Amino acid sequence: PARSSRAASQEQQQISLVSTSAAPGSQVTVPVEFNAEGSEHSIAFSLRFDAAALGKPQVTLTEETRGATLIVNADEIKAGRLGVQLVLAEGQQLAAGVRTLINLEFNVSPRLNVATLPLEFDDQPVARLVADAKANVISAGFINGLVAVQPGLEADVAPRENGGNAVLSVADWALLGRFAAQLDIASNGIEFQR
């Protein structure tokens, strides 16, 4: 059966926590992207995360949302919940297409080794909502993300049998070039992510 254009539009309007990777003890930035229809004026949601593994969250506007009002509710930060409300200036709405709404920055615990840390949308302390300038609710999906934590330096892949050697050298560059040219294939996810 054919879907209505309204239903297809709603399926495309999704807010996503962009999955990323980081090393223990580093800072990680997680963009929040929205595939906008073009009429959205205000967006609200909460984020749930492991507060022991991802500390000191900071929320910043992006080039695409500069000038908007950003309200961050950090009342439940110790429980790993953070509320975000974003309201564009009077008479403005998001341009249609994929837009980066905000960037979330966390300090990754130095005590972690290899870990997969879920980042999930929630309704506490701020309920999920997307609305136009007249406060009409717009249907949108919310897609969770994750932070993959692995030790080591980014691009430290040589020697392969040791999983790197904590030094970036010409050998790493050469091996990465072989991966890019598909002369060698990364043997596991961590090798590929680095």
C-alpha positions as YAML, in Angstrom:
chain: A
units: angstrom
residues:
- id: 1
  name: PRO
  ca: [0.00, 0.00, 0.00]
- id: 2
  name: ALA
  ca: [1.16, 3.50, -0.80]
- id: 3
  name: ARG
  ca: [2.00, 5.77, 2.12]
- id: 4
  name: SER
  ca: [0.73, 9.29, 2.31]
- id: 5
  name: SER
  ca: [3.27, 12.08, 1.82]
- id: 6
  name: ARG
  ca: [2.54, 13.21, 5.40]
- id: 7
  name: ALA
  ca: [3.48, 9.77, 6.78]
- id: 8
  name: ALA
  ca: [6.65, 9.67, 4.67]
- id: 9
  name: SER
  ca: [7.52, 13.17, 5.89]
- id: 10
  name: GLN
  ca: [7.10, 12.13, 9.53]
- id: 11
  name: GLU
  ca: [9.36, 9.12, 9.04]
- id: 12
  name: GLN
  ca: [12.09, 11.40, 7.68]
- id: 13
  name: GLN
  ca: [11.86, 13.90, 10.56]
- id: 14
  name: GLN
  ca: [14.29, 12.28, 12.95]
- id: 15
  name: ILE
  ca: [16.52, 13.66, 15.68]
- id: 16
  name: SER
  ca: [19.68, 11.59, 16.07]
- id: 17
  name: LEU
  ca: [22.47, 11.32, 18.60]
- id: 18
  name: VAL
  ca: [25.43, 10.75, 16.26]
- id: 19
  name: SER
  ca: [27.49, 7.77, 17.44]
- id: 20
  name: THR
  ca: [31.21, 8.36, 17.83]
- id: 21
  name: SER
  ca: [34.34, 6.96, 19.43]
- id: 22
  name: ALA
  ca: [36.85, 8.26, 21.97]
- id: 23
  name: ALA
  ca: [39.84, 7.25, 24.03]
- id: 24
  name: PRO
  ca: [39.77, 6.96, 27.85]
- id: 25
  name: GLY
  ca: [40.60, 10.31, 29.47]
- id: 26
  name: SER
  ca: [39.72, 12.33, 26.36]
- id: 27
  name: GLN
  ca: [36.94, 14.76, 25.53]
- id: 28
  name: VAL
  ca: [34.28, 13.58, 23.09]
- id: 29
  name: THR
  ca: [31.82, 15.63, 21.05]
- id: 30
  name: VAL
  ca: [28.46, 14.12, 20.12]
- id: 31
  name: PRO
  ca: [26.46, 16.10, 17.53]
- id: 32
  name: VAL
  ca: [22.66, 16.06, 17.71]
- id: 33
  name: GLU
  ca: [21.29, 16.11, 14.17]
- id: 34
  name: PHE
  ca: [17.77, 16.68, 12.90]
- id: 35
  name: ASN
  ca: [16.38, 15.93, 9.45]
- id: 36
  name: ALA
  ca: [14.10, 18.97, 9.39]
- id: 37
  name: GLU
  ca: [11.04, 19.56, 7.25]
- id: 38
  name: GLY
  ca: [11.51, 23.34, 7.37]
- id: 39
  name: SER
  ca: [8.74, 24.47, 9.74]
- id: 40
  name: GLU
  ca: [10.33, 23.50, 13.09]
- id: 41
  name: HIS
  ca: [10.78, 26.33, 15.60]
- id: 42
  name: SER
  ca: [11.32, 24.65, 18.98]
- id: 43
  name: ILE
  ca: [12.76, 21.31, 20.03]
- id: 44
  name: ALA
  ca: [13.00, 19.72, 23.48]
- id: 45
  name: PHE
  ca: [14.31, 16.40, 24.79]
- id: 46
  name: SER
  ca: [16.23, 14.77, 27.58]
- id: 47
  name: LEU
  ca: [19.35, 12.69, 27.34]
- id: 48
  name: ARG
  ca: [20.22, 9.66, 29.48]
- id: 49
  name: PHE
  ca: [23.89, 8.62, 29.83]
- id: 50
  name: ASP
  ca: [26.33, 6.89, 32.21]
- id: 51
  name: ALA
  ca: [27.39, 9.76, 34.49]
- id: 52
  name: ALA
  ca: [30.32, 7.77, 35.94]
- id: 53
  name: ALA
  ca: [31.80, 7.19, 32.46]
- id: 54
  name: LEU
  ca: [30.83, 10.46, 30.72]
- id: 55
  name: GLY
  ca: [31.38, 13.47, 32.96]
- id: 56
  name: LYS
  ca: [30.96, 17.24, 32.86]
- id: 57
  name: PRO
  ca: [28.52, 17.46, 29.94]
- id: 58
  name: GLN
  ca: [28.45, 20.75, 28.07]
- id: 59
  name: VAL
  ca: [25.82, 21.77, 25.50]
- id: 60
  name: THR
  ca: [26.62, 24.28, 22.76]
- id: 61
  name: LEU
  ca: [24.75, 25.72, 19.82]
- id: 62
  name: THR
  ca: [26.08, 25.22, 16.31]
- id: 63
  name: GLU
  ca: [26.47, 27.52, 13.35]
- id: 64
  name: GLU
  ca: [23.00, 26.41, 12.19]
- id: 65
  name: THR
  ca: [21.28, 27.32, 15.47]
- id: 66
  name: ARG
  ca: [23.28, 30.41, 16.44]
- id: 67
  name: GLY
  ca: [20.97, 33.05, 17.87]
- id: 68
  name: ALA
  ca: [18.52, 30.49, 19.29]
- id: 69
  name: THR
  ca: [17.66, 30.33, 22.96]
- id: 70
  name: LEU
  ca: [19.23, 27.29, 24.61]
- id: 71
  name: ILE
  ca: [17.96, 26.13, 28.01]
- id: 72
  name: VAL
  ca: [19.82, 23.27, 29.70]
- id: 73
  name: ASN
  ca: [18.25, 21.52, 32.69]
- id: 74
  name: ALA
  ca: [21.09, 19.93, 34.68]
- id: 75
  name: ASP
  ca: [19.02, 19.22, 37.84]
- id: 76
  name: GLU
  ca: [19.44, 15.44, 37.40]
- id: 77
  name: ILE
  ca: [22.99, 15.44, 36.04]
- id: 78
  name: LYS
  ca: [24.33, 13.17, 38.82]
- id: 79
  name: ALA
  ca: [21.73, 10.57, 37.81]
- id: 80
  name: GLY
  ca: [22.89, 10.79, 34.17]
- id: 81
  name: ARG
  ca: [19.98, 12.85, 32.83]
- id: 82
  name: LEU
  ca: [20.18, 16.18, 31.06]
- id: 83
  name: GLY
  ca: [17.30, 18.23, 29.62]
- id: 84
  name: VAL
  ca: [17.65, 20.43, 26.54]
- id: 85
  name: GLN
  ca: [15.27, 23.02, 25.10]
- id: 86
  name: LEU
  ca: [16.07, 24.89, 21.90]
- id: 87
  name: VAL
  ca: [13.86, 27.75, 20.67]
- id: 88
  name: LEU
  ca: [14.68, 29.71, 17.54]
- id: 89
  name: ALA
  ca: [14.25, 33.48, 17.38]
- id: 90
  name: GLU
  ca: [10.80, 34.91, 16.68]
- id: 91
  name: GLY
  ca: [9.75, 34.26, 13.08]
- id: 92
  name: GLN
  ca: [12.55, 31.76, 12.39]
- id: 93
  name: GLN
  ca: [12.40, 28.06, 11.66]
- id: 94
  name: LEU
  ca: [14.98, 25.45, 10.75]
- id: 95
  name: ALA
  ca: [15.83, 25.18, 7.08]
- id: 96
  name: ALA
  ca: [14.78, 21.87, 5.50]
- id: 97
  name: GLY
  ca: [17.40, 19.13, 5.45]
- id: 98
  name: VAL
  ca: [19.83, 17.58, 7.91]
- id: 99
  name: ARG
  ca: [20.83, 20.17, 10.51]
- id: 100
  name: THR
  ca: [23.19, 19.92, 13.49]
- id: 101
  name: LEU
  ca: [21.18, 21.38, 16.36]
- id: 102
  name: ILE
  ca: [23.69, 21.23, 19.21]
- id: 103
  name: ASN
  ca: [26.95, 19.61, 20.21]
- id: 104
  name: LEU
  ca: [27.21, 17.65, 23.45]
- id: 105
  name: GLU
  ca: [30.69, 17.44, 24.96]
- id: 106
  name: PHE
  ca: [31.70, 14.97, 27.64]
- id: 107
  name: ASN
  ca: [34.90, 14.09, 29.49]
- id: 108
  name: VAL
  ca: [35.48, 10.35, 29.09]
- id: 109
  name: SER
  ca: [36.59, 8.67, 32.31]
- id: 110
  name: PRO
  ca: [40.30, 7.74, 32.26]
- id: 111
  name: ARG
  ca: [39.41, 4.54, 34.17]
- id: 112
  name: LEU
  ca: [37.62, 3.00, 31.19]
- id: 113
  name: ASN
  ca: [39.22, 0.45, 28.92]
- id: 114
  name: VAL
  ca: [37.08, -0.85, 26.05]
- id: 115
  name: ALA
  ca: [33.43, 0.13, 26.51]
- id: 116
  name: THR
  ca: [30.27, 0.92, 24.59]
- id: 117
  name: LEU
  ca: [28.35, 3.71, 26.30]
- id: 118
  name: PRO
  ca: [24.73, 4.23, 25.23]
- id: 119
  name: LEU
  ca: [23.33, 7.73, 24.79]
- id: 120
  name: GLU
  ca: [19.54, 7.64, 24.88]
- id: 121
  name: PHE
  ca: [16.73, 10.12, 24.42]
- id: 122
  name: ASP
  ca: [14.36, 10.32, 27.38]
- id: 123
  name: ASP
  ca: [11.49, 12.42, 28.73]
- id: 124
  name: GLN
  ca: [12.99, 13.30, 32.14]
- id: 125
  name: PRO
  ca: [13.65, 16.06, 33.15]
- id: 126
  name: VAL
  ca: [12.35, 17.56, 29.85]
- id: 127
  name: ALA
  ca: [9.74, 15.81, 27.68]
- id: 128
  name: ARG
  ca: [10.46, 15.23, 23.98]
- id: 129
  name: LEU
  ca: [8.78, 17.77, 21.72]
- id: 130
  name: VAL
  ca: [9.13, 19.30, 18.26]
- id: 131
  name: ALA
  ca: [6.84, 22.24, 17.43]
- id: 132
  name: ASP
  ca: [6.38, 24.95, 14.82]
- id: 133
  name: ALA
  ca: [6.23, 28.69, 15.52]
- id: 134
  name: LYS
  ca: [2.50, 28.45, 16.40]
- id: 135
  name: ALA
  ca: [3.22, 25.70, 18.98]
- id: 136
  name: ASN
  ca: [1.69, 22.98, 16.79]
- id: 137
  name: VAL
  ca: [3.31, 19.66, 17.63]
- id: 138
  name: ILE
  ca: [5.29, 18.08, 14.79]
- id: 139
  name: SER
  ca: [5.75, 14.33, 14.81]
- id: 140
  name: ALA
  ca: [9.41, 13.25, 14.87]
- id: 141
  name: GLY
  ca: [11.41, 10.16, 15.69]
- id: 142
  name: PHE
  ca: [14.32, 10.08, 18.13]
- id: 143
  name: ILE
  ca: [17.31, 7.84, 17.37]
- id: 144
  name: ASN
  ca: [19.72, 6.91, 20.17]
- id: 145
  name: GLY
  ca: [23.50, 6.79, 19.75]
- id: 146
  name: LEU
  ca: [26.59, 5.58, 21.56]
- id: 147
  name: VAL
  ca: [30.17, 6.39, 22.41]
- id: 148
  name: ALA
  ca: [32.61, 3.55, 21.70]
- id: 149
  name: VAL
  ca: [35.60, 3.84, 24.03]
- id: 150
  name: GLN
  ca: [38.87, 2.17, 23.11]
- id: 151
  name: PRO
  ca: [42.36, 2.85, 24.41]
- id: 152
  name: GLY
  ca: [45.15, 4.05, 22.19]
- id: 153
  name: LEU
  ca: [45.88, 6.86, 19.81]
- id: 154
  name: GLU
  ca: [43.72, 7.46, 16.79]
- id: 155
  name: ALA
  ca: [45.46, 6.00, 13.71]
- id: 156
  name: ASP
  ca: [47.90, 3.93, 15.83]
- id: 157
  name: VAL
  ca: [47.46, 0.63, 13.97]
- id: 158
  name: ALA
  ca: [51.03, -0.65, 13.52]
- id: 159
  name: PRO
  ca: [52.32, -3.13, 14.47]
- id: 160
  name: ARG
  ca: [49.07, -5.03, 13.85]
- id: 161
  name: GLU
  ca: [49.81, -7.99, 16.14]
- id: 162
  name: ASN
  ca: [50.08, -5.63, 19.15]
- id: 163
  name: GLY
  ca: [47.14, -3.42, 18.22]
- id: 164
  name: GLY
  ca: [49.46, -0.41, 17.90]
- id: 165
  name: ASN
  ca: [52.35, 0.73, 20.05]
- id: 166
  name: ALA
  ca: [51.18, 4.11, 21.45]
- id: 167
  name: VAL
  ca: [53.36, 5.94, 18.89]
- id: 168
  name: LEU
  ca: [52.24, 7.47, 15.61]
- id: 169
  name: SER
  ca: [54.83, 6.75, 12.93]
- id: 170
  name: VAL
  ca: [55.30, 6.34, 9.21]
- id: 171
  name: ALA
  ca: [54.42, 2.66, 9.66]
- id: 172
  name: ASP
  ca: [50.92, 3.69, 10.87]
- id: 173
  name: TRP
  ca: [50.46, 6.01, 7.89]
- id: 174
  name: ALA
  ca: [51.56, 3.31, 5.47]
- id: 175
  name: LEU
  ca: [49.17, 0.75, 6.97]
- id: 176
  name: LEU
  ca: [46.27, 3.23, 6.92]
- id: 177
  name: GLY
  ca: [47.05, 3.86, 3.26]
- id: 178
  name: ARG
  ca: [46.89, 0.11, 2.64]
- id: 179
  name: PHE
  ca: [43.47, 0.02, 4.37]
- id: 180
  name: ALA
  ca: [42.23, 2.93, 2.22]
- id: 181
  name: ALA
  ca: [43.50, 1.27, -0.97]
- id: 182
  name: GLN
  ca: [41.94, -2.02, 0.17]
- id: 183
  name: LEU
  ca: [45.30, -3.79, -0.04]
- id: 184
  name: ASP
  ca: [44.83, -4.85, 3.60]
- id: 185
  name: ILE
  ca: [41.61, -5.26, 5.57]
- id: 186
  name: ALA
  ca: [41.15, -4.16, 9.17]
- id: 187
  name: SER
  ca: [40.83, -7.30, 11.26]
- id: 188
  name: ASN
  ca: [38.41, -6.05, 13.92]
- id: 189
  name: GLY
  ca: [36.23, -3.10, 14.86]
- id: 190
  name: ILE
  ca: [38.75, -1.43, 17.13]
- id: 191
  name: GLU
  ca: [41.50, -1.58, 14.51]
- id: 192
  name: PHE
  ca: [39.10, -0.06, 11.98]
- id: 193
  name: GLN
  ca: [37.94, 2.70, 14.38]
- id: 194
  name: ARG
  ca: [41.47, 3.80, 15.13]
...
